[in-house]
Coordinates of C-alpha atoms in Angstrom, one line a residue:
M1372 CA 10.0 -21.6 4.5
K1373 CA 6.2 -20.9 4.0
I1374 CA 4.6 -18.0 5.8
V1375 CA 1.1 -19.0 7.0
T1376 CA -1.9 -17.2 8.5
A1377 CA -3.0 -17.9 12.0
A1378 CA -6.0 -19.9 10.7
E1379 CA -3.7 -21.9 8.5
M1380 CA -1.5 -22.6 11.6
R1381 CA -4.5 -24.0 13.4
E1382 CA -5.3 -26.2 10.4
I1383 CA -1.7 -27.4 10.3
D1384 CA -1.9 -28.4 13.9
R1385 CA -5.2 -30.3 13.3
V1386 CA -3.9 -32.0 10.2
T1387 CA -0.7 -33.0 12.0
S1388 CA -2.7 -34.8 14.7
E1389 CA -5.6 -36.2 12.7
R1390 CA -3.9 -37.2 9.4
F1391 CA -0.3 -37.7 10.5
G1392 CA -1.0 -39.2 13.9
V1393 CA 1.0 -36.8 16.1
P1394 CA -1.0 -36.2 19.3
S1395 CA -1.7 -32.5 20.1
L1396 CA -0.3 -33.1 23.5
T1397 CA 3.0 -34.1 22.0
L1398 CA 3.0 -30.8 19.9
M1399 CA 2.4 -28.9 23.1
E1400 CA 5.2 -30.8 24.9
N1401 CA 7.6 -30.1 22.0
A1402 CA 6.7 -26.5 21.8
G1403 CA 7.2 -25.9 25.6
A1404 CA 10.5 -27.8 25.5
S1405 CA 11.8 -25.6 22.7
V1406 CA 11.1 -22.4 24.6
A1407 CA 12.6 -23.8 27.8
E1408 CA 15.8 -24.9 25.9
F1409 CA 16.0 -21.4 24.3
A1410 CA 15.6 -19.7 27.7
I1411 CA 18.3 -21.7 29.4
S1412 CA 20.7 -21.5 26.5
N1413 CA 20.2 -17.7 26.1
Y1414 CA 20.0 -16.7 29.8
P1415 CA 22.3 -19.2 31.5
N1416 CA 22.8 -17.0 34.5
A1417 CA 19.2 -16.4 35.2
K1418 CA 18.2 -17.9 38.6
T1419 CA 14.5 -17.1 38.5
F1420 CA 11.9 -17.4 35.7
G1421 CA 8.5 -15.8 35.8
V1422 CA 6.1 -17.6 33.6
I1423 CA 2.8 -15.7 32.9
C1424 CA 0.1 -18.0 31.5
G1425 CA -3.3 -17.6 30.0
K1426 CA -6.1 -20.1 30.1
G1427 CA -5.7 -21.3 26.5
N1428 CA -3.2 -23.4 24.6
N1429 CA -0.6 -20.7 24.9
G1430 CA -0.9 -21.0 28.6
G1431 CA -0.6 -24.8 28.2
D1432 CA 2.7 -24.2 26.5
G1433 CA 3.6 -22.0 29.5
F1434 CA 2.9 -24.9 31.9
V1435 CA 5.3 -27.2 29.9
I1436 CA 8.0 -24.5 29.9
A1437 CA 7.6 -24.0 33.7
R1438 CA 7.9 -27.8 34.3
K1439 CA 11.0 -28.0 32.0
L1440 CA 12.7 -25.1 33.6
H1441 CA 12.1 -26.5 37.1
E1442 CA 13.4 -29.9 35.9
A1443 CA 16.5 -28.1 34.8
G1444 CA 17.1 -26.7 38.3
R1445 CA 15.7 -23.2 37.8
E1446 CA 13.4 -21.5 40.3
V1447 CA 10.1 -20.9 38.7
R1448 CA 7.3 -18.6 39.6
L1449 CA 4.1 -19.3 37.6
L1450 CA 1.2 -16.8 37.3
L1451 CA -2.0 -18.3 36.0
L1452 CA -4.4 -15.5 34.9
G1453 CA -7.4 -17.4 35.8
D1454 CA -8.8 -20.3 37.8
H1455 CA -7.2 -23.7 37.1
N1456 CA -10.7 -25.2 37.2
E1457 CA -11.4 -23.2 34.0
L1458 CA -8.6 -25.0 32.0
R1459 CA -9.6 -27.4 29.2
G1460 CA -7.9 -29.9 27.0
D1461 CA -4.2 -30.2 26.7
A1462 CA -3.7 -27.0 28.8
A1463 CA -5.6 -28.8 31.7
T1464 CA -3.6 -31.9 31.2
N1465 CA -0.3 -30.1 31.4
F1466 CA -1.5 -28.2 34.5
T1467 CA -1.8 -31.5 36.3
R1468 CA 1.8 -32.3 35.4
L1469 CA 3.2 -29.3 37.3
P1470 CA 5.4 -30.0 40.3
L1471 CA 2.7 -28.9 42.8
T1472 CA 2.2 -30.0 46.4
S1473 CA -1.0 -29.5 48.4
A1474 CA 0.2 -25.9 49.1
A1475 CA 0.6 -25.4 45.4
S1476 CA 4.3 -24.8 45.7
T1477 CA 7.7 -26.3 46.3
P1478 CA 10.8 -24.4 47.5
S1479 CA 11.8 -23.7 43.8
F1480 CA 8.3 -23.7 42.2
T1481 CA 5.5 -21.3 43.1
L1482 CA 2.1 -21.2 41.6
I1483 CA 0.1 -18.0 41.9
E1484 CA -3.4 -17.7 40.6
K1485 CA -5.4 -14.6 39.6
T1486 CA -7.4 -14.6 42.7
E1487 CA -4.5 -14.2 45.0
E1488 CA -3.3 -10.9 46.5
P1489 CA -1.2 -8.5 44.4
S1490 CA 2.0 -9.0 46.4
P1491 CA 2.5 -12.7 45.3
R1492 CA 1.7 -11.7 41.8
Q1493 CA 4.3 -9.0 41.8
R1494 CA 7.0 -11.5 42.7
V1495 CA 6.5 -13.1 39.3
F1496 CA 7.3 -9.8 37.5
A1497 CA 10.5 -9.4 39.7
C1498 CA 12.1 -12.5 38.2
D1499 CA 15.3 -12.4 36.2
V1500 CA 13.6 -13.5 33.0
L1501 CA 9.9 -13.3 32.1
I1502 CA 8.1 -15.7 29.8
D1503 CA 5.0 -14.4 28.1
A1504 CA 2.6 -17.3 27.6
I1505 CA -0.6 -15.3 27.9
L1506 CA -2.0 -15.2 24.3
G1507 CA -0.9 -16.9 21.1
T1508 CA -1.4 -16.3 17.4
G1509 CA -5.1 -17.3 17.5
F1510 CA -5.9 -14.2 19.5
R1511 CA -7.6 -11.2 17.9
P1512 CA -7.3 -7.8 19.6
P1513 CA -8.2 -6.0 21.7
V1514 CA -7.0 -7.4 24.9
S1515 CA -8.7 -6.5 28.2
G1516 CA -9.1 -7.3 31.8
S1517 CA -6.4 -9.2 33.7
Y1518 CA -4.7 -10.0 30.5
A1519 CA -4.3 -6.3 29.7
D1520 CA -3.1 -5.7 33.3
A1521 CA -0.4 -8.5 32.9
I1522 CA 0.8 -7.0 29.6
A1523 CA 1.2 -3.6 31.3
R1524 CA 3.2 -5.2 34.1
I1525 CA 5.4 -7.0 31.6
N1526 CA 6.0 -3.7 29.7
S1527 CA 7.0 -1.9 32.9
S1528 CA 9.5 -4.7 34.0
T1529 CA 13.1 -4.3 33.3
A1530 CA 13.6 -8.1 32.9
P1531 CA 14.2 -9.6 29.5
V1532 CA 11.0 -11.2 28.0
I1533 CA 10.6 -14.2 25.9
A1534 CA 7.3 -14.4 24.0
V1535 CA 5.8 -17.8 23.4
D1536 CA 4.6 -18.0 19.8
I1537 CA 4.0 -14.2 19.6
P1538 CA 3.9 -11.3 22.0
S1539 CA 0.6 -11.3 23.8
G1540 CA -1.9 -8.8 22.3
A1541 CA -0.4 -8.9 18.8
D1542 CA -2.5 -9.9 15.7
A1543 CA -0.5 -12.6 13.9
D1544 CA -1.9 -11.7 10.5
V1545 CA -1.1 -8.0 10.6
M1546 CA 1.9 -7.0 8.5
G1547 CA 2.4 -3.5 9.9
E1548 CA 1.9 -1.6 13.1
Q1549 CA -0.1 -3.3 15.8
S1550 CA -3.0 -1.7 17.6
G1551 CA -3.9 -1.9 21.2
A1552 CA -2.0 -3.3 24.1
V1553 CA 0.9 -5.6 23.0
A1554 CA 3.5 -7.1 25.3
R1555 CA 7.1 -6.2 24.6
A1556 CA 9.5 -9.0 23.7
D1557 CA 13.3 -9.4 23.7
A1558 CA 12.9 -12.7 21.9
I1559 CA 10.1 -14.8 20.3
V1560 CA 10.0 -18.5 20.0
T1561 CA 7.3 -19.6 17.5
F1562 CA 6.6 -23.0 16.0
T1563 CA 6.5 -24.8 12.6
A1564 CA 6.1 -21.7 10.4
P1565 CA 6.2 -18.0 10.8
R1566 CA 3.0 -15.8 10.5
P1567 CA 3.0 -12.5 8.8
A1568 CA 3.5 -10.5 11.9
H1569 CA 6.7 -12.4 12.7
V1570 CA 8.2 -11.3 9.4
F1571 CA 6.7 -7.8 9.0
G1572 CA 5.6 -6.7 12.4
N1573 CA 8.7 -5.4 14.1
L1574 CA 7.6 -7.3 17.2
T1575 CA 11.1 -7.6 18.7
S1576 CA 14.5 -6.2 18.3
G1577 CA 15.9 -9.7 19.3
P1578 CA 15.7 -13.0 17.6
I1579 CA 12.6 -14.8 16.4
V1580 CA 13.1 -18.5 16.5
V1581 CA 11.0 -20.8 14.4
A1582 CA 11.2 -24.2 16.1
P1583 CA 9.9 -27.5 14.6
I1584 CA 7.5 -29.4 16.9
G1585 CA 6.5 -32.3 14.9
S1586 CA 4.5 -31.2 11.8
P1587 CA 5.7 -32.8 8.6
E1588 CA 6.3 -30.7 5.5
A1589 CA 3.2 -32.2 3.9
A1590 CA 1.0 -30.6 6.6
I1591 CA 2.4 -27.1 6.1
Q1592 CA 0.1 -25.5 3.5
S1593 CA -0.3 -21.8 2.9
S1594 CA -2.6 -19.7 0.6
L1595 CA -0.4 -16.7 0.8
N1596 CA 2.1 -17.9 -1.8
L1597 CA 4.7 -16.1 0.4
N1598 CA 7.9 -17.5 1.7
L1599 CA 10.8 -16.6 4.0
I1600 CA 14.4 -17.1 2.8
T1601 CA 16.3 -19.3 5.3
P1602 CA 19.7 -21.0 5.3
R1603 CA 18.1 -24.4 4.6
E1604 CA 16.8 -23.2 1.2
I1605 CA 20.2 -22.0 0.0
T1606 CA 22.9 -24.0 1.8
T1607 CA 23.3 -26.6 -0.9
L1608 CA 24.3 -23.8 -3.3
I1609 CA 27.4 -23.0 -1.3
G1610 CA 28.6 -26.4 -0.2
P1611 CA 32.2 -27.8 -0.5
R1612 CA 33.8 -27.8 -3.9
P1613 CA 35.4 -30.8 -5.6
R1614 CA 39.2 -31.1 -5.0
D1615 CA 39.8 -31.0 -8.8
S1616 CA 38.1 -27.6 -9.2
N1617 CA 39.3 -25.0 -11.7
K1618 CA 38.2 -21.5 -12.4
G1619 CA 36.5 -22.4 -15.6
M1620 CA 33.9 -24.5 -13.6
Y1621 CA 32.5 -21.4 -11.8
G1622 CA 31.6 -19.1 -14.5
H1623 CA 32.8 -15.8 -16.0
V1624 CA 30.9 -12.7 -15.1
L1625 CA 30.9 -9.5 -17.2
V1626 CA 30.2 -6.3 -15.2
V1627 CA 29.4 -3.3 -17.3
G1628 CA 29.2 0.2 -15.7
G1629 CA 31.3 3.0 -14.3
S1630 CA 31.8 6.5 -15.4
V1631 CA 33.8 9.5 -14.3
G1632 CA 33.2 10.0 -10.6
K1633 CA 31.6 6.5 -10.2
A1634 CA 34.3 4.1 -10.9
G1635 CA 34.0 2.6 -7.4
A1636 CA 30.5 1.2 -8.0
V1637 CA 31.5 -1.1 -10.9
A1638 CA 34.6 -2.2 -9.1
M1639 CA 32.7 -3.1 -6.0
A1640 CA 30.2 -5.1 -8.1
G1641 CA 33.0 -6.9 -9.9
F1642 CA 34.8 -7.8 -6.7
S1643 CA 31.6 -8.9 -5.0
A1644 CA 31.1 -11.4 -7.8
L1645 CA 34.6 -12.8 -7.1
R1646 CA 33.8 -13.0 -3.3
A1647 CA 30.7 -14.9 -4.3
G1648 CA 32.9 -17.6 -5.8
T1649 CA 32.9 -16.8 -9.5
G1650 CA 35.9 -18.1 -11.4
L1651 CA 36.6 -15.1 -13.5
V1652 CA 35.3 -11.5 -13.6
T1653 CA 35.8 -8.9 -16.3
V1654 CA 34.7 -5.3 -15.8
A1655 CA 34.0 -3.3 -19.0
T1656 CA 33.9 0.4 -18.3
A1657 CA 34.5 3.8 -19.9
R1658 CA 38.0 4.1 -21.2
S1659 CA 39.0 7.1 -19.1
V1660 CA 38.2 5.3 -15.8
L1661 CA 39.5 1.9 -16.6
G1662 CA 42.8 2.6 -14.8
T1663 CA 40.9 3.6 -11.6
V1664 CA 38.8 0.5 -11.8
A1665 CA 41.8 -1.8 -12.3
G1666 CA 43.6 -0.2 -9.4
F1667 CA 41.0 -1.3 -6.9
H1668 CA 41.5 -5.0 -7.2
P1669 CA 44.2 -6.8 -9.2
E1670 CA 42.0 -9.9 -9.5
L1671 CA 39.6 -8.0 -11.8
M1672 CA 40.2 -8.1 -15.6
T1673 CA 39.1 -5.0 -17.4
E1674 CA 38.0 -4.0 -20.9
P1675 CA 37.8 -0.3 -22.2
L1676 CA 34.7 1.0 -23.9
E1677 CA 34.1 4.1 -26.0
E1678 CA 32.9 7.0 -24.0
T1679 CA 30.8 10.2 -24.1
E1680 CA 32.1 13.7 -23.7
V1681 CA 31.3 13.4 -19.9
G1682 CA 33.2 10.1 -19.4
S1683 CA 30.3 7.6 -19.5
I1684 CA 29.9 4.6 -21.8
S1685 CA 28.9 5.7 -25.3
A1686 CA 26.4 4.1 -27.6
R1687 CA 29.4 3.7 -30.0
A1688 CA 30.7 1.1 -27.6
L1689 CA 27.9 -1.5 -28.5
E1690 CA 30.0 -3.3 -31.2
A1691 CA 32.9 -3.8 -28.9
F1692 CA 30.6 -4.8 -26.1
Q1693 CA 29.1 -7.5 -28.3
Q1694 CA 32.6 -9.0 -28.8
I1695 CA 33.4 -8.8 -25.1
V1696 CA 30.2 -10.4 -23.8
E1697 CA 30.9 -13.6 -26.0
K1698 CA 31.6 -16.6 -23.9
K1699 CA 30.7 -14.8 -20.7
T1700 CA 28.3 -16.6 -18.3
V1701 CA 26.4 -13.7 -16.8
L1702 CA 26.1 -10.0 -17.6
A1703 CA 25.6 -7.5 -14.8
I1704 CA 25.0 -4.0 -16.0
G1705 CA 24.3 -0.7 -14.4
P1706 CA 26.6 0.1 -11.4
G1707 CA 27.9 3.6 -11.8
I1708 CA 27.0 3.8 -15.4
S1709 CA 25.3 7.2 -15.3
R1710 CA 22.1 8.5 -16.7
H1711 CA 23.5 10.2 -19.8
S1712 CA 21.1 9.8 -22.7
E1713 CA 23.6 8.1 -24.9
T1714 CA 24.6 5.7 -22.2
A1715 CA 21.0 4.8 -21.6
E1716 CA 20.7 4.1 -25.3
F1717 CA 23.6 1.7 -25.0
V1718 CA 22.1 0.0 -21.9
R1719 CA 18.8 -0.7 -23.6
A1720 CA 20.5 -2.1 -26.7
A1721 CA 22.9 -4.3 -24.6
V1722 CA 20.0 -5.7 -22.5
R1723 CA 17.9 -6.3 -25.5
E1724 CA 20.5 -8.2 -27.5
S1725 CA 22.2 -10.1 -24.7
E1726 CA 21.7 -13.9 -24.9
V1727 CA 23.3 -14.6 -21.4
P1728 CA 21.5 -14.1 -18.1
V1729 CA 21.3 -10.4 -17.2
V1730 CA 21.4 -8.7 -13.8
L1731 CA 20.1 -5.0 -14.2
D1732 CA 20.8 -2.5 -11.5
A1733 CA 21.1 1.2 -10.6
D1734 CA 21.2 3.6 -13.6
G1735 CA 20.9 0.5 -15.8
L1736 CA 17.3 0.4 -14.5
N1737 CA 16.8 4.1 -14.9
A1738 CA 17.7 3.7 -18.6
F1739 CA 14.2 2.0 -19.0
E1740 CA 12.3 4.9 -17.4
G1741 CA 9.3 5.3 -19.8
N1742 CA 10.5 2.1 -21.7
A1743 CA 9.7 -0.6 -19.1
G1744 CA 7.8 -2.5 -21.8
E1745 CA 11.2 -3.4 -23.3
L1746 CA 12.1 -5.4 -20.2
S1747 CA 11.2 -9.0 -20.8
G1748 CA 12.6 -12.2 -19.4
R1749 CA 10.7 -14.4 -21.8
A1750 CA 13.0 -17.3 -23.0
R1751 CA 15.9 -15.9 -21.0
T1752 CA 17.0 -15.0 -17.5
L1753 CA 16.5 -11.3 -16.5
V1754 CA 17.0 -10.1 -12.9
L1755 CA 16.1 -6.6 -11.8
T1756 CA 17.3 -5.1 -8.5
P1757 CA 15.5 -1.8 -8.0
H1758 CA 15.2 0.2 -4.8
P1759 CA 11.8 1.9 -4.3
G1760 CA 12.8 5.0 -6.2
E1761 CA 14.0 3.0 -9.2
M1762 CA 10.9 0.9 -9.0
S1763 CA 8.8 4.1 -9.1
R1764 CA 10.5 5.2 -12.3
L1765 CA 9.9 1.8 -13.9
T1766 CA 6.2 1.6 -12.9
G1767 CA 5.0 5.2 -12.7
L1768 CA 3.8 4.5 -9.1
S1769 CA 4.8 6.8 -6.2
T1770 CA 7.4 5.4 -3.8
T1771 CA 4.7 5.7 -1.1
A1772 CA 2.4 3.5 -3.1
I1773 CA 5.2 1.0 -3.7
Q1774 CA 6.2 0.9 -0.1
R1775 CA 2.6 0.4 1.0
D1776 CA 2.2 -2.7 -1.1
R1777 CA 5.7 -4.0 -1.8
I1778 CA 4.8 -7.6 -2.2
D1779 CA 2.0 -7.2 -4.7
V1780 CA 3.9 -4.5 -6.7
A1781 CA 6.9 -6.9 -7.0
R1782 CA 4.7 -9.9 -7.9
K1783 CA 2.7 -8.0 -10.5
F1784 CA 5.8 -6.6 -12.3
A1785 CA 7.6 -9.9 -12.2
K1786 CA 4.6 -11.7 -13.8
E1787 CA 3.9 -9.2 -16.4
H1788 CA 7.5 -8.9 -17.5
E1789 CA 8.4 -12.6 -17.0
L1790 CA 11.4 -11.9 -14.9
M1791 CA 12.9 -12.0 -11.4
L1792 CA 12.5 -8.9 -9.4
V1793 CA 14.5 -8.0 -6.3
L1794 CA 12.7 -5.0 -4.6
K1795 CA 15.2 -3.8 -2.1
G1796 CA 14.6 -2.3 1.3
D1797 CA 13.6 -3.4 4.8
R1798 CA 12.5 -7.1 4.2
T1799 CA 13.6 -7.2 0.6
V1800 CA 11.1 -9.0 -1.6
V1801 CA 12.2 -11.4 -4.4
A1802 CA 9.4 -12.3 -6.9
N1803 CA 9.4 -14.4 -10.0
S1804 CA 7.2 -14.9 -13.0
N1805 CA 5.2 -17.6 -11.3
G1806 CA 3.8 -15.2 -8.8
E1807 CA 6.0 -16.6 -6.0
A1808 CA 7.3 -14.1 -3.5
W1809 CA 10.1 -14.6 -1.0
V1810 CA 11.0 -12.3 1.9
N1811 CA 14.5 -11.7 3.2
P1812 CA 14.9 -11.5 7.0
T1813 CA 18.5 -10.4 7.0
G1814 CA 19.9 -6.8 6.8
N1815 CA 19.9 -3.7 8.9
P1816 CA 19.6 0.1 8.7
G1817 CA 23.3 0.5 8.5
M1818 CA 23.2 -0.8 5.1
A1819 CA 21.4 2.4 4.0
T1820 CA 24.7 3.7 2.5
G1821 CA 26.1 4.1 -1.0
G1822 CA 27.5 1.1 -2.7
T1823 CA 25.6 -1.8 -0.9
G1824 CA 23.4 -2.2 -3.9
D1825 CA 26.5 -2.7 -6.1
I1826 CA 27.7 -5.4 -3.8
L1827 CA 24.3 -7.2 -4.2
T1828 CA 24.5 -6.9 -8.0
G1829 CA 27.8 -8.7 -7.9
L1830 CA 26.7 -11.3 -5.6
I1831 CA 23.6 -12.1 -7.7
A1832 CA 25.7 -12.3 -10.8
G1833 CA 28.4 -14.4 -9.1
L1834 CA 25.9 -17.0 -7.8
L1835 CA 24.0 -17.1 -11.1
A1836 CA 27.2 -17.9 -12.9
Q1837 CA 27.9 -20.8 -10.6
N1838 CA 24.3 -22.2 -10.6
P1839 CA 23.0 -22.0 -14.1
K1840 CA 20.3 -24.7 -13.4
R1841 CA 19.2 -23.2 -10.1
E1842 CA 18.9 -19.5 -11.0
F1843 CA 16.0 -18.5 -8.7
E1844 CA 17.7 -20.2 -5.7
A1845 CA 20.9 -18.4 -6.6
V1846 CA 19.1 -15.0 -6.5
L1847 CA 17.6 -16.0 -3.1
A1848 CA 21.0 -17.0 -1.8
A1849 CA 22.6 -13.7 -2.9
V1850 CA 19.9 -11.6 -1.2
Y1851 CA 20.1 -13.6 2.0
L1852 CA 24.0 -13.6 2.1
H1853 CA 24.1 -9.9 1.3
G1854 CA 21.9 -9.0 4.3
L1855 CA 23.6 -11.4 6.5
A1856 CA 27.1 -9.9 5.6
G1857 CA 25.6 -6.5 6.6
D1858 CA 24.4 -7.9 9.9
I1859 CA 27.9 -9.4 10.5
A1860 CA 29.6 -6.1 9.6
C1861 CA 27.2 -4.3 11.9
E1862 CA 28.3 -6.4 14.9
T1863 CA 31.7 -4.7 14.9
M1864 CA 31.2 -1.5 12.9
G1865 CA 27.8 -0.5 14.2
E1866 CA 25.0 1.0 12.0
H1867 CA 26.4 4.5 11.7
S1868 CA 29.9 3.6 10.6
L1869 CA 29.1 0.7 8.3
V1870 CA 30.2 1.2 4.7
A1871 CA 29.6 -1.0 1.6
T1872 CA 33.1 -2.5 1.4
D1873 CA 32.6 -3.8 5.0
L1874 CA 30.2 -6.3 3.4
L1875 CA 32.9 -7.7 1.2
Q1876 CA 35.0 -8.4 4.4
A1877 CA 32.1 -10.0 6.1
L1878 CA 31.1 -12.3 3.2
P1879 CA 33.3 -15.3 4.2
E1880 CA 31.7 -15.3 7.7
A1881 CA 28.2 -15.1 6.1
F1882 CA 29.0 -18.1 4.0
R1883 CA 30.2 -20.0 7.1
R1884 CA 27.1 -19.1 9.1
V1885 CA 24.7 -20.2 6.3
R1886 CA 26.5 -23.6 6.0
S1887 CA 26.2 -24.0 9.8
E1888 CA 22.7 -22.9 10.3
G1889 CA 21.5 -24.8 7.2
R1890 CA 22.1 -28.0 9.1
Q1891 CA 20.0 -26.9 12.0
N1892 CA 16.2 -27.7 12.5
R1893 CA 15.5 -24.3 13.9
V1894 CA 15.3 -21.1 11.9
K1895 CA 16.3 -17.8 13.3
I1896 CA 14.8 -14.5 12.0
G1897 CA 16.9 -11.4 12.9
G1898 CA 18.6 -10.9 16.3

């Protein structure tokens, strides 16, 4: 799903109407209906809804929402932050469609304008649910006057708040912290495509729903070359299997790693590849830890490799490795492999000589510190999965510099080295050699625990093995499912108690949810 700027969103709306013949009034009607539907389904027990409207198109959306809620039998109190005679265009048209009597109210619908006394206005903010339809994504801060006062009242209210398009006062194009007065939001319903602040702005702890309102895909254009991973991009990779399936149809992953004290990492990566649906997984590890690895999961096949004096894989293991990797579909190398100098030598040689797709992680990446020029995906598939610290060692940049410019750092490295790069962290970035960047909306702070990266390595390898002609999509799917499994695990375990193997237990439900949500028109970010 494309991420677009506020200006591009205005152009999308214009093109939708002028070139594709969808009236702007229809777009507004669909937008308002989407928010009303969300409000009713998520707050079914709410009896009163307070809708706070500005004078622009966001307020016009609010008028539609108020009408739809009233038609659904809810009591609505609408506050217009202005005079209705100042309304223009579609907003003015939708104001005339409100269920008003000569007294500007019915028993279940009350209109309050800015000029009225404070007491009636306060009744709006005392409703069970508030709907913020003051300012949309076309707004540029700062906010002032009656709008700033309304935002302050929203923020002091204890009622849940649904933001229409974006919380009022927020700049839609800002990727970080907002400045000035911004309304709080417990949920956001936006339309057609997300803007940067929706993805990177931490605007709500609840869901952000992206609802289609009538713009065809051809109208949605973006200069950012930045996309959001959603179920609809990946659901076809994990659809039902043929009844005559056999394990040979779904690839054979070789995971290489492990050392004394770090046997669990390679075992988790191997079993994660199996959970991803791979037909066969072999783990090749240092001889002295092979029994430990094999004892974790009986489904894993194992191969011993020569080891160093400290129990890590030795450079002498390269010949045996070359025989083991034959006829494998994907190689994943790095989990638990250690930073021993001889082991690093083995890793560089194995990656350099491998002819199958390679997923490189953990100390496998650290083996290329000072030797990043050796990493090339030209004429083959190479996937790197660094966290910011590992990315720092590969690039020479500080972790602060990387975190400040995650998207461009990932893009630049992926293009220069002609590979796929997964820069892990909050809003993991997946970049490829074409300059495309995709942002993952799933995941939570509970995943900041040892071993979750090993699970991701196995997922990527496993999905690559099953989708040799759709490799970039497979990487996107693995990243999304990994974060979603973390979110599902967090629902029961909480952020503090979550551990890496909880993700393995949550993966089946993650697959189920992606299949289900991939069939829906709406996209949900977080929450």
